[in-house]
Coordinates of C-alpha atoms in Angstrom, one line a residue:
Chain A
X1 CA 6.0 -2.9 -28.0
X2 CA 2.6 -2.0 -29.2
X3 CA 1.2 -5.0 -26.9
X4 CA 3.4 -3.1 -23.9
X5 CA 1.6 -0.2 -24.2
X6 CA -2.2 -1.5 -23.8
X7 CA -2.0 0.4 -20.6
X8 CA -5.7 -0.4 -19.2
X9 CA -5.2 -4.2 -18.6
X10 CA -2.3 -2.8 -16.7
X11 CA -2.0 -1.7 -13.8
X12 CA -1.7 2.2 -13.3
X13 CA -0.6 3.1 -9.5
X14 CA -1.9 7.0 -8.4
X15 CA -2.7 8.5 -5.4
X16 CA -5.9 10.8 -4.5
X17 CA -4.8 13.4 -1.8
X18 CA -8.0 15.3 -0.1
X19 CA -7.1 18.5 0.9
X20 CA -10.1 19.4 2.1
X21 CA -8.7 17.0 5.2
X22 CA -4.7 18.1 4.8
X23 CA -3.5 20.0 7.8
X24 CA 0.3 20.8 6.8
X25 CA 1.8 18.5 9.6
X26 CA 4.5 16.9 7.5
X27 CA 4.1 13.6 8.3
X28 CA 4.2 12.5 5.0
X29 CA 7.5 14.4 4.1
X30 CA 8.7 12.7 7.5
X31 CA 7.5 8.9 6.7
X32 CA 9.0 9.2 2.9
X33 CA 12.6 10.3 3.8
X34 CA 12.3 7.7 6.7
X35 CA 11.0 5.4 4.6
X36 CA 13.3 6.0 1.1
X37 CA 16.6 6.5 3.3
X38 CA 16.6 10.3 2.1
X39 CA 19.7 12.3 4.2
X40 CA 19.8 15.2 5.9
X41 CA 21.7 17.6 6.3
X42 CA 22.9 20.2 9.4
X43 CA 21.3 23.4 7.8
X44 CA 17.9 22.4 5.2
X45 CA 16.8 26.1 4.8
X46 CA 18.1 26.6 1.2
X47 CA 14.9 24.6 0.0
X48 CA 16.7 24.4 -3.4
X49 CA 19.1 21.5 -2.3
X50 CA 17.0 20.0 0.2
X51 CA 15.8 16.5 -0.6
X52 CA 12.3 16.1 -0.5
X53 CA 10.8 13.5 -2.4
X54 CA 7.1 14.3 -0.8
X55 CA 7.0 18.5 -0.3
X56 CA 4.0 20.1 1.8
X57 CA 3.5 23.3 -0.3
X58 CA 1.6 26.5 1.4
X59 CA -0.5 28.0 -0.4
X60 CA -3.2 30.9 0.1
X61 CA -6.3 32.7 -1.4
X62 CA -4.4 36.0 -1.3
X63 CA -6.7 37.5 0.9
X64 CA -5.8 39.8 3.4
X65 CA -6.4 39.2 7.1
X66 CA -9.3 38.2 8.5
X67 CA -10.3 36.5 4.6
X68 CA -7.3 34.5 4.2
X69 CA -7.8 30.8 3.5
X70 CA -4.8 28.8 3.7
X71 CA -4.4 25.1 1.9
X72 CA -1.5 22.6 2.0
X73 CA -0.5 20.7 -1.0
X74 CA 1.6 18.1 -0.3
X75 CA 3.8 17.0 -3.5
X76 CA 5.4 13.8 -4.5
X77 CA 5.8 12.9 -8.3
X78 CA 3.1 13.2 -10.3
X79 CA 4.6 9.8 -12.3
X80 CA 3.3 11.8 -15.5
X81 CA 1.9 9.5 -18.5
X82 CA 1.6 11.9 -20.7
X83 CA 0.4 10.2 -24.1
X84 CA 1.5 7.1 -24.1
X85 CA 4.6 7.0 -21.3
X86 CA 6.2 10.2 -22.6
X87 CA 6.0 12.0 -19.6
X88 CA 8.3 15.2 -19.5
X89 CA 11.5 13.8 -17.4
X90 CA 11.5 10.6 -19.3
X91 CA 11.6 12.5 -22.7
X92 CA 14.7 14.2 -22.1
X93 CA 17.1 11.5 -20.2
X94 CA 19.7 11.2 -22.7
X95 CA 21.1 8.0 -20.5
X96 CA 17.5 6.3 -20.3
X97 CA 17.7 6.3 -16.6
X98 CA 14.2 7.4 -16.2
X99 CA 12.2 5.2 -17.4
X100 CA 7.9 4.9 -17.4
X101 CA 6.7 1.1 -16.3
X102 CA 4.0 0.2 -18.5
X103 CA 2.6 -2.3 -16.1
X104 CA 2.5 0.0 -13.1
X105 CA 2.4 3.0 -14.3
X106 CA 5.6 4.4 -12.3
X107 CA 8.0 6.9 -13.0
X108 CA 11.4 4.9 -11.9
X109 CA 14.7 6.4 -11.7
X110 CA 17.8 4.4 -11.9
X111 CA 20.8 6.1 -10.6
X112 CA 23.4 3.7 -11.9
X113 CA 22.5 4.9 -15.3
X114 CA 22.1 8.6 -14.3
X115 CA 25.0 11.1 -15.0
X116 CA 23.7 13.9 -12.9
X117 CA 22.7 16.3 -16.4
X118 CA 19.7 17.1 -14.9
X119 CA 18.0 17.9 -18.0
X120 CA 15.1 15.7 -15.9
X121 CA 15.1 18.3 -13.3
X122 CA 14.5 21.1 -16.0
X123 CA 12.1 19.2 -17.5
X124 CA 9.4 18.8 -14.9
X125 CA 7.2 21.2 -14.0
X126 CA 6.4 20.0 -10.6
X127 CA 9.9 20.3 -8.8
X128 CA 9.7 16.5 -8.2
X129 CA 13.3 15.5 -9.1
X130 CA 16.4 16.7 -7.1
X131 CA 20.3 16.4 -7.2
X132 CA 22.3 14.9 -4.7
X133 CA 25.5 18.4 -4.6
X134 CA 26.6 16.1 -1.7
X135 CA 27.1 12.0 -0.4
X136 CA 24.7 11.0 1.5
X137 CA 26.1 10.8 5.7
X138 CA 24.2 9.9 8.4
X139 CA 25.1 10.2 12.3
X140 CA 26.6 6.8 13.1
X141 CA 23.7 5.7 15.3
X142 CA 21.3 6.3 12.6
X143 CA 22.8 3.7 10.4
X144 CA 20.4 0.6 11.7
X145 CA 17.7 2.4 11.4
X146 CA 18.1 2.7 7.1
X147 CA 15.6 0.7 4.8
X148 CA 17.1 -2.0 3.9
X149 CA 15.2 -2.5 0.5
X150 CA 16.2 0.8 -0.8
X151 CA 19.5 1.8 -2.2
X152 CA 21.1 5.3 -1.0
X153 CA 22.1 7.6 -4.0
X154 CA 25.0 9.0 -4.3
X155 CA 27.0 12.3 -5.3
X156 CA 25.8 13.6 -8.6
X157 CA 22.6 11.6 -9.7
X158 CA 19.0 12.8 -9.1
X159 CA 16.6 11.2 -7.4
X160 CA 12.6 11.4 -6.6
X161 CA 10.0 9.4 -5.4
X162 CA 9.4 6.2 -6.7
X163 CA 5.5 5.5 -5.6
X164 CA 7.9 3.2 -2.7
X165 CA 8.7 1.1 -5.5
X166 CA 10.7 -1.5 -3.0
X167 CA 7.4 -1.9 -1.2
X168 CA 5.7 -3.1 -4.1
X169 CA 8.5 -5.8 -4.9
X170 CA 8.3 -6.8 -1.2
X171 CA 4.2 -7.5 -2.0
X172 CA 4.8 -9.1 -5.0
X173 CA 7.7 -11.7 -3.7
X174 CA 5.2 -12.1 -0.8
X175 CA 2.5 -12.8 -2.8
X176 CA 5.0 -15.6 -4.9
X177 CA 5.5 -17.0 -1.9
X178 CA 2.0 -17.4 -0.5
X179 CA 1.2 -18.6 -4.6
X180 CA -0.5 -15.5 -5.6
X181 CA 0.1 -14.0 -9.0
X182 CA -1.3 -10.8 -7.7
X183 CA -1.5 -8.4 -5.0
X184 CA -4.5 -7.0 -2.7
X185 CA -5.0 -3.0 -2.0
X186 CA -3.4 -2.8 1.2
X187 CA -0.3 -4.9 0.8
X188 CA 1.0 -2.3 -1.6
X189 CA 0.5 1.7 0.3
X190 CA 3.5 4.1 0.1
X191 CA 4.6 5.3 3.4
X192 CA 3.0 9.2 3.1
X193 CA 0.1 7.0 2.9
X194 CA 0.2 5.2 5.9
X195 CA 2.1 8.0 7.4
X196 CA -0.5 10.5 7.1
X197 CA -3.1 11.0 10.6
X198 CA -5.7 12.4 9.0
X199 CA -6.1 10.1 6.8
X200 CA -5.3 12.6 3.7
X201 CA -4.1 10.1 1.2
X202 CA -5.4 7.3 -0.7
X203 CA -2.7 4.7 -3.0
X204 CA -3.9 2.2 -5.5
X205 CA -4.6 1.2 -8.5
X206 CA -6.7 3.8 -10.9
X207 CA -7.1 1.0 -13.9
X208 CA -9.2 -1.2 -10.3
X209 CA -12.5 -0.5 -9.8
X210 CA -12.2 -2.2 -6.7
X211 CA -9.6 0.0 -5.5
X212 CA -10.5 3.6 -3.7
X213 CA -8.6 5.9 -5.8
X214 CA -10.8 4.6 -8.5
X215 CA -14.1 6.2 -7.4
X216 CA -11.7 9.5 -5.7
X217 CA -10.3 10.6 -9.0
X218 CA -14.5 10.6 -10.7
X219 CA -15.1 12.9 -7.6
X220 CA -16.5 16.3 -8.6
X221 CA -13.7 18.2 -6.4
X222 CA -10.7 16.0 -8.1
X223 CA -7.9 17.6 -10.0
X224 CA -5.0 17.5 -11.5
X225 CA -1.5 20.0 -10.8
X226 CA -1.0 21.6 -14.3
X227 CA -2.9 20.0 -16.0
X228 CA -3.1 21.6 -18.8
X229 CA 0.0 21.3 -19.7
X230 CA -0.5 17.8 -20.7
X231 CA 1.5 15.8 -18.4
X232 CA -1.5 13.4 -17.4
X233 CA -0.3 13.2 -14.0
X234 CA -1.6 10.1 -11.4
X235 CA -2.0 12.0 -8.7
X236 CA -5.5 13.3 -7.9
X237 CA -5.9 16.5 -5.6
X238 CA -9.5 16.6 -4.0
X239 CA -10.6 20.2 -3.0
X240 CA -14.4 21.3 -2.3
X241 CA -12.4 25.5 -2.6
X242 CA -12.7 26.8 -6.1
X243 CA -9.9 28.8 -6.0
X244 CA -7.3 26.0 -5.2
X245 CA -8.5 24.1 -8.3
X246 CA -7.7 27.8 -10.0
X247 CA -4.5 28.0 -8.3
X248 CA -3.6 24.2 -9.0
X249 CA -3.6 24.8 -12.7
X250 CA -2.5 28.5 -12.9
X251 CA -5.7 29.9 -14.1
X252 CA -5.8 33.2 -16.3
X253 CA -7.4 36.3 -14.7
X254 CA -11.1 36.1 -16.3
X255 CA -10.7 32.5 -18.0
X256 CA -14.1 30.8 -18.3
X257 CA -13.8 28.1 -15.1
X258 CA -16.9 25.9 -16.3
X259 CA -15.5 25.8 -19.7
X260 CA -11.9 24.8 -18.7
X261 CA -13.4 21.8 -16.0
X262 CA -15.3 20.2 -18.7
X263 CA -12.6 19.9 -21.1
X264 CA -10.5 18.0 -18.0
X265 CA -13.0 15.3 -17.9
Chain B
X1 CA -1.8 -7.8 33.6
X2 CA -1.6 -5.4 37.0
X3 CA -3.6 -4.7 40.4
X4 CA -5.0 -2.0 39.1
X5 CA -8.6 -0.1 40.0
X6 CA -10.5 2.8 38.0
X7 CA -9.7 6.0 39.9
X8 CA -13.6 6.0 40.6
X9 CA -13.3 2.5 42.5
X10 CA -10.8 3.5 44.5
X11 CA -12.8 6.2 45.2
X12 CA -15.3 4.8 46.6
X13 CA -13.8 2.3 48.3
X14 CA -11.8 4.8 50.4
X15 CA -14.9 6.4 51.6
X16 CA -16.1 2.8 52.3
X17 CA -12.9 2.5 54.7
X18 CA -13.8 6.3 56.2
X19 CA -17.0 5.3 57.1
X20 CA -19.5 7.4 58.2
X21 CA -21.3 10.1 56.7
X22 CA -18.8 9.6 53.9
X23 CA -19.6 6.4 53.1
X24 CA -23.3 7.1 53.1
X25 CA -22.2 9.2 50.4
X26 CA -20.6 6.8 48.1
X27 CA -23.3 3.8 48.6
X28 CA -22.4 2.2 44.9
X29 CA -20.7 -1.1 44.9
X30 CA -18.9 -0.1 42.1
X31 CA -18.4 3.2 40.0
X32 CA -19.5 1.5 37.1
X33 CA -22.3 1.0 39.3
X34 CA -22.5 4.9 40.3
X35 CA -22.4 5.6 36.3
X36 CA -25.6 3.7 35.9
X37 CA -27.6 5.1 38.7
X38 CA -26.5 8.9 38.1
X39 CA -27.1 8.4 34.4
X40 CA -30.2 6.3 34.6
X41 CA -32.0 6.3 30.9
X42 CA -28.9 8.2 29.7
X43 CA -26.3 5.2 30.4
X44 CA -27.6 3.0 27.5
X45 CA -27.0 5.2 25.0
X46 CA -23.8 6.2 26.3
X47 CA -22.7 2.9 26.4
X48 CA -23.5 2.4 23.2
X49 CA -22.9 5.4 21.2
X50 CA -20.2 6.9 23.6
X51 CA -21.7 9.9 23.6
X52 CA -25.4 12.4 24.9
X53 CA -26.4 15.7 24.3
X54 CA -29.4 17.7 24.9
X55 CA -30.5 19.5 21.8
X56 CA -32.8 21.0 23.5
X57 CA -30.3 22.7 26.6
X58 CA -29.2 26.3 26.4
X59 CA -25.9 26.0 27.7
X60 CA -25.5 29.6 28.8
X61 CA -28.0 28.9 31.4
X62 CA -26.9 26.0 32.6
X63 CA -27.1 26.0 36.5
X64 CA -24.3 23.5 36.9
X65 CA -21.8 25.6 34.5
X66 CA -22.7 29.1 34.0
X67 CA -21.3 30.1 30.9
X68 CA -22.8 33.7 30.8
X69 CA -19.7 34.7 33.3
X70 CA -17.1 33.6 30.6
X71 CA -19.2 36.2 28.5
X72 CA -19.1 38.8 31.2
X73 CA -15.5 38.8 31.5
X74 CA -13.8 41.5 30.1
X75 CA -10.5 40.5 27.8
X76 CA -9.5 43.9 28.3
X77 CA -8.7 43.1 31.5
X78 CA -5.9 41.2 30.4
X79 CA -3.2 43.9 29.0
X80 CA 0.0 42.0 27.2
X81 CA 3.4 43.7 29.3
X82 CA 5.0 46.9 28.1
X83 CA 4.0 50.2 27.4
X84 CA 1.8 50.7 24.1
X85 CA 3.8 54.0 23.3
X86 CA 7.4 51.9 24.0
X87 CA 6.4 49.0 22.1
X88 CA 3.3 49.3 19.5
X89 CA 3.5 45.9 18.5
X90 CA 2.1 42.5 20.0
X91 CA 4.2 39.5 19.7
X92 CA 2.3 36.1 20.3
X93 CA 3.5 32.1 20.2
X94 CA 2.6 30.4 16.8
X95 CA 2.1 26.9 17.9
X96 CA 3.3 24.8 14.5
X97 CA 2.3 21.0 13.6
X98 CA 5.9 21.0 12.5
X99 CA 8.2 22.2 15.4
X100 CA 7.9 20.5 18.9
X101 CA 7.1 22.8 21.2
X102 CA 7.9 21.0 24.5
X103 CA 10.9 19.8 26.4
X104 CA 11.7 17.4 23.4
X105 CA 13.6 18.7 20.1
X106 CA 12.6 18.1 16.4
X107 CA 14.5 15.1 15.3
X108 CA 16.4 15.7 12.2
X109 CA 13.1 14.6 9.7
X110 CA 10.9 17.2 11.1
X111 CA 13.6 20.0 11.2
X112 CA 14.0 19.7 7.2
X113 CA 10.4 19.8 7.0
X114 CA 10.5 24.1 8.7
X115 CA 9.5 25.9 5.9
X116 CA 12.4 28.8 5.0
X117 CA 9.5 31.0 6.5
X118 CA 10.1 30.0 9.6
X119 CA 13.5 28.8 10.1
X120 CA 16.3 30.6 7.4
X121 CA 19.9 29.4 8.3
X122 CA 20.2 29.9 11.6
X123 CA 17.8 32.8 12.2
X124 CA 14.5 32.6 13.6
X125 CA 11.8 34.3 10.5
X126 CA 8.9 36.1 11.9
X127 CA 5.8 36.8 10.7
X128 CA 4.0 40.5 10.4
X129 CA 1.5 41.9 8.1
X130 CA 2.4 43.8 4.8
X131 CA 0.7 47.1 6.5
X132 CA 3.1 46.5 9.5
X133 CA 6.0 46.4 7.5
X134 CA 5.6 49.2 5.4
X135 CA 4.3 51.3 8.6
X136 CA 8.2 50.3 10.1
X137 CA 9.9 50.3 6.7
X138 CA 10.5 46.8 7.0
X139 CA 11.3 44.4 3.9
X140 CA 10.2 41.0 3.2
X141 CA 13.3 38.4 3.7
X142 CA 15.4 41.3 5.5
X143 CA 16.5 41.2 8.9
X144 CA 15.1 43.5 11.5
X145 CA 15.6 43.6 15.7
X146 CA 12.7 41.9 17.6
X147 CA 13.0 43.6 21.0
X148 CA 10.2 43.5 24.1
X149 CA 10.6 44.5 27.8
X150 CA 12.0 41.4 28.4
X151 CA 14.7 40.6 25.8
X152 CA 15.7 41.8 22.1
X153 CA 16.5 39.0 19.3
X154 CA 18.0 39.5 15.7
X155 CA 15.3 38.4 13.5
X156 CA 14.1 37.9 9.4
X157 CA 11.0 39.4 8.2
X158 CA 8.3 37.4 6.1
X159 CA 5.8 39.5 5.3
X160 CA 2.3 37.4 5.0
X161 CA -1.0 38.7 4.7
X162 CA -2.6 36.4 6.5
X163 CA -1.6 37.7 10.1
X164 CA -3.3 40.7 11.7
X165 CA -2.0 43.8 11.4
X166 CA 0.3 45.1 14.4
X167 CA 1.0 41.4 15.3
X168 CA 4.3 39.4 14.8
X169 CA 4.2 35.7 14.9
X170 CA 7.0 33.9 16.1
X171 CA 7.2 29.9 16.5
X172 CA 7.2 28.3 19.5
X173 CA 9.6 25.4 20.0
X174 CA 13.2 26.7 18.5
X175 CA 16.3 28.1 19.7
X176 CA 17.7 24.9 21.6
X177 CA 21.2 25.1 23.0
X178 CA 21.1 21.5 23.8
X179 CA 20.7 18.5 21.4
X180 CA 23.3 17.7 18.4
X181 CA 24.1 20.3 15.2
X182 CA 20.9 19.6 13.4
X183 CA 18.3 21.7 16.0
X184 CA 21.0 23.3 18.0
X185 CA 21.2 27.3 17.9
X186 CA 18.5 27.5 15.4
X187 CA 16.2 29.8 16.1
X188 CA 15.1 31.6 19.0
X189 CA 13.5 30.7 22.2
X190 CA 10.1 32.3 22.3
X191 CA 10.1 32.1 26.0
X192 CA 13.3 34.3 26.5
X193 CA 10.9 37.2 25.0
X194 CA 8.0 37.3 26.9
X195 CA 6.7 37.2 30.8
X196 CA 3.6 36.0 33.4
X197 CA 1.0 38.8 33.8
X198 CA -1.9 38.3 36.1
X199 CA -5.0 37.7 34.9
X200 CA -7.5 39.8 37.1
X201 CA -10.3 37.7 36.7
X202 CA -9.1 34.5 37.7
X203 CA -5.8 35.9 39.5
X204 CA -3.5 33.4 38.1
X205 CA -0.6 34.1 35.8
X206 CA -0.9 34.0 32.1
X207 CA 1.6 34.1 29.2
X208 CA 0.6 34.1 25.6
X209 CA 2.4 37.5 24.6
X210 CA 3.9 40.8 25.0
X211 CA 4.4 43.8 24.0
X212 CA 7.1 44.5 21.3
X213 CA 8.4 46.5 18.4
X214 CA 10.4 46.0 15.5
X215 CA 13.6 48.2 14.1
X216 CA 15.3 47.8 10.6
X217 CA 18.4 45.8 11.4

């Protein structure tokens, strides 16, 4: 076990999401439920039970009109690593159906195991995770169009995204068969990723130097949601607007800002 | 692939066929032709960069397009329809990246992605300022009746500080009656609320809003 967790020769997958170049389209919420076979249902509005593994949040500078800045912040999991893999959700699954992969660094959830307590869902401070109140049904004619890599979820088990964990098993067995033991950058992008047109969000590996993401998250306009709560999340938010990296981290009225940035880094 | 000519070439090839003073006109052999003589030094950096400027031109006095009469024209010129005293409000399109705005519906995918301060159940959300609202007494998530000289709708209010005060936003691009269950009847047609007025400076007929006001429902 103690070999297992010697994260650093590992792999670590995160994302860096500029929002400096975000524009709120959706795109991303569009390409994951296309992508993860996420349903839908006739009337969305009650955001509670709406499935969205990838969520474009609104948020503003709470200035009045004509000083109102607006910035998007599009969501998926955070796949937390807290200290040492005990990220929040994983801590509290009583039927070990959340799990943390201490070779890619991904939060997984396995819905055979899980029971629907949803102590998960309490547990993580970003919204990430939602229930299924209902089966999954699509409109006949929609049927061909379902991933065929990724299992549907049914009534009563949570569910959130997986970094496109199906994609990455796709690279890998491609990479067997070519007689690889490893994968390059690009054969392994989540679908938000590709899926964005402005060219928002950047997947990799943050353990690869090689990688993008690597130099992103070292920018000076990276941080983290919350993240002084501990969670050590892997996904980088790039903003040049001080007070979205205030509202990122729900900054006190008259904290020290300089002080608080250098203990993140 | 296909016969197929750059609108320029056939062009010029018509006025060939005219002859005449036309075709004296259009001497190039080709347009691509046409491009390089009208261009002259210009054309090689177009052709490589894509693009030329001149720093140095003032484009308000421009003799080709002169963009001081776009700064003589007078917006006021332009009044939204409705009486001011009827209807105090002004009601304008918001255009969203989310909702399609033309002929074609949101598909299901894009429909979940409405925020519920736009699209609540079935009812369209509009947007006014927090000084609007408390001027009409109205209350953030509470329905109110959108009317204008053209129409009246039963609306939700989101009140957001970002809009100008004495305007309601409305999207653009809901209120189908066509299509299946999952864009059908949600929302309301922007277009069933507002008219053409003539713009007197150019005479044609614009729409972007109206005149409108809002009541506690």
């Amino acid at each position: 076990m103690k070999k297992e967790h010697n994260h650093m020769k590992n792999k670590k997958f995160g994302m860096c999401i500029d929002l400096d170049k975000c524009t709120g389209c959706g795109s991303c919420m569009v390409a994951c439920m296309s992508e993860n076979n996420v349903p839908f249902r006739e009337d969305e509005t009650d955001k509670r039970k709406s499935i969205t593994w990838m969520k474009v949040y609104k948020i503003t500078n709470n200035l009045s009109f004509p000083d109102t800045e607006v910035c998007y912040i599009p969501r998926p999991c955070m796949h937390c690593e807290g200290h040492d893999g005990h990220s929040p959700c994983v801590s509290v699954c009583p039927a070990t159906a959340t799990d943390y992969d201490m070779s890619t660094g991904i939060v997984s959830q396995i819905y055979t195991r899980c029971f629907g307590c949803r102590y998960c869902m309490g547990a993580c401070p970003y919204h990430a995770r939602y229930f299924n109140w209902w089966d999954p049904v699509w409109p006949a004619e929609m049927e061909k169009y379902l991933s065929p890599d990724v299992s549907p979820r049914m009534r009563g088990v949570v569910e959130k995204c997986n970094f496109c964990y199906p994609r990455y098993q796709r690279a890998l067995d491609n990479a067997y068969n070519d007689g690889r033991s490893d994968i390059d950058e690009d054969e392994y992008q989540t679908a938000c990723t590709q899926g964005c047109p402005a060219g928002a969000i950047t997947f990799g590996d943050l353990n690869n130097k090689s990688h993008a993401v690597y130099k992103l998250k070292k920018s000076h306009r990276a941080f983290r949601l919350l993240e002084r709560l501990g969670t050590n999340p892997k996904v980088y938010y790039l903003s040049s607007k001080e007070w979205v990296h205030r509202a990122g981290d729900n900054y006190l009225e008259g904290e020290n800002l300089k002080n608080i940035k250098k203990s993140h880094h | 692939m296909y016969d197929t000519k750059n609108t320029g070439d056939v062009l010029i090839s018509l006025a060939r066929t005219m002859g005449g003073s036309i075709a004296e006109s259009f001497a190039w052999n080709s347009f691509e032709a046409c491009l390089k003589s009208t261009f002259k030094d210009k054309w090689r950096k177009l052709d490589k960069e894509g693009f030329w400027f001149n720093p140095q031109k003032d484009i308000t006095t421009c003799p080709d397009l002169d963009f001081s009469k776009l700064l003589n024209i007078n917006l006021d010129n332009t009044q939204p329809q409705g009486s001011k005293s009827k209807f105090p409000l002004i009601l304008i399109p918001k255009e969203s990246i989310r909702i399609s705005s033309g002929y074609i519906a949101d598909p299901p995918f894009a429909v979940k992605s409405i925020p519920d301060t736009v699209l609540k159940n079935n009812d369209q959300v509009i947007e006014i300022n927090p000084e609007t609202a408390k001027k009409y007494g109205l209350k953030n998530t509470k329905y109110a009746t959108l009317t204008t000289p053209l129409g009246e709708i039963k609306v939700k209010i989101h009140v957001y500080n970002g809009i100008m005060e004495g305007v309601v936003a409305m999207s653009k691009g809901l209120g189908h009656i066509g299509y299946d269950k999952f864009i059908s009847g949600k929302g309301e047609n922007f277009n069933q609320l507002i008219g053409p007025v003539e713009d007197p400076d150019s005479g044609f007929d614009v729409a972007w809003g109206i005149r409108a006001k809002l009541t506690r429902a």
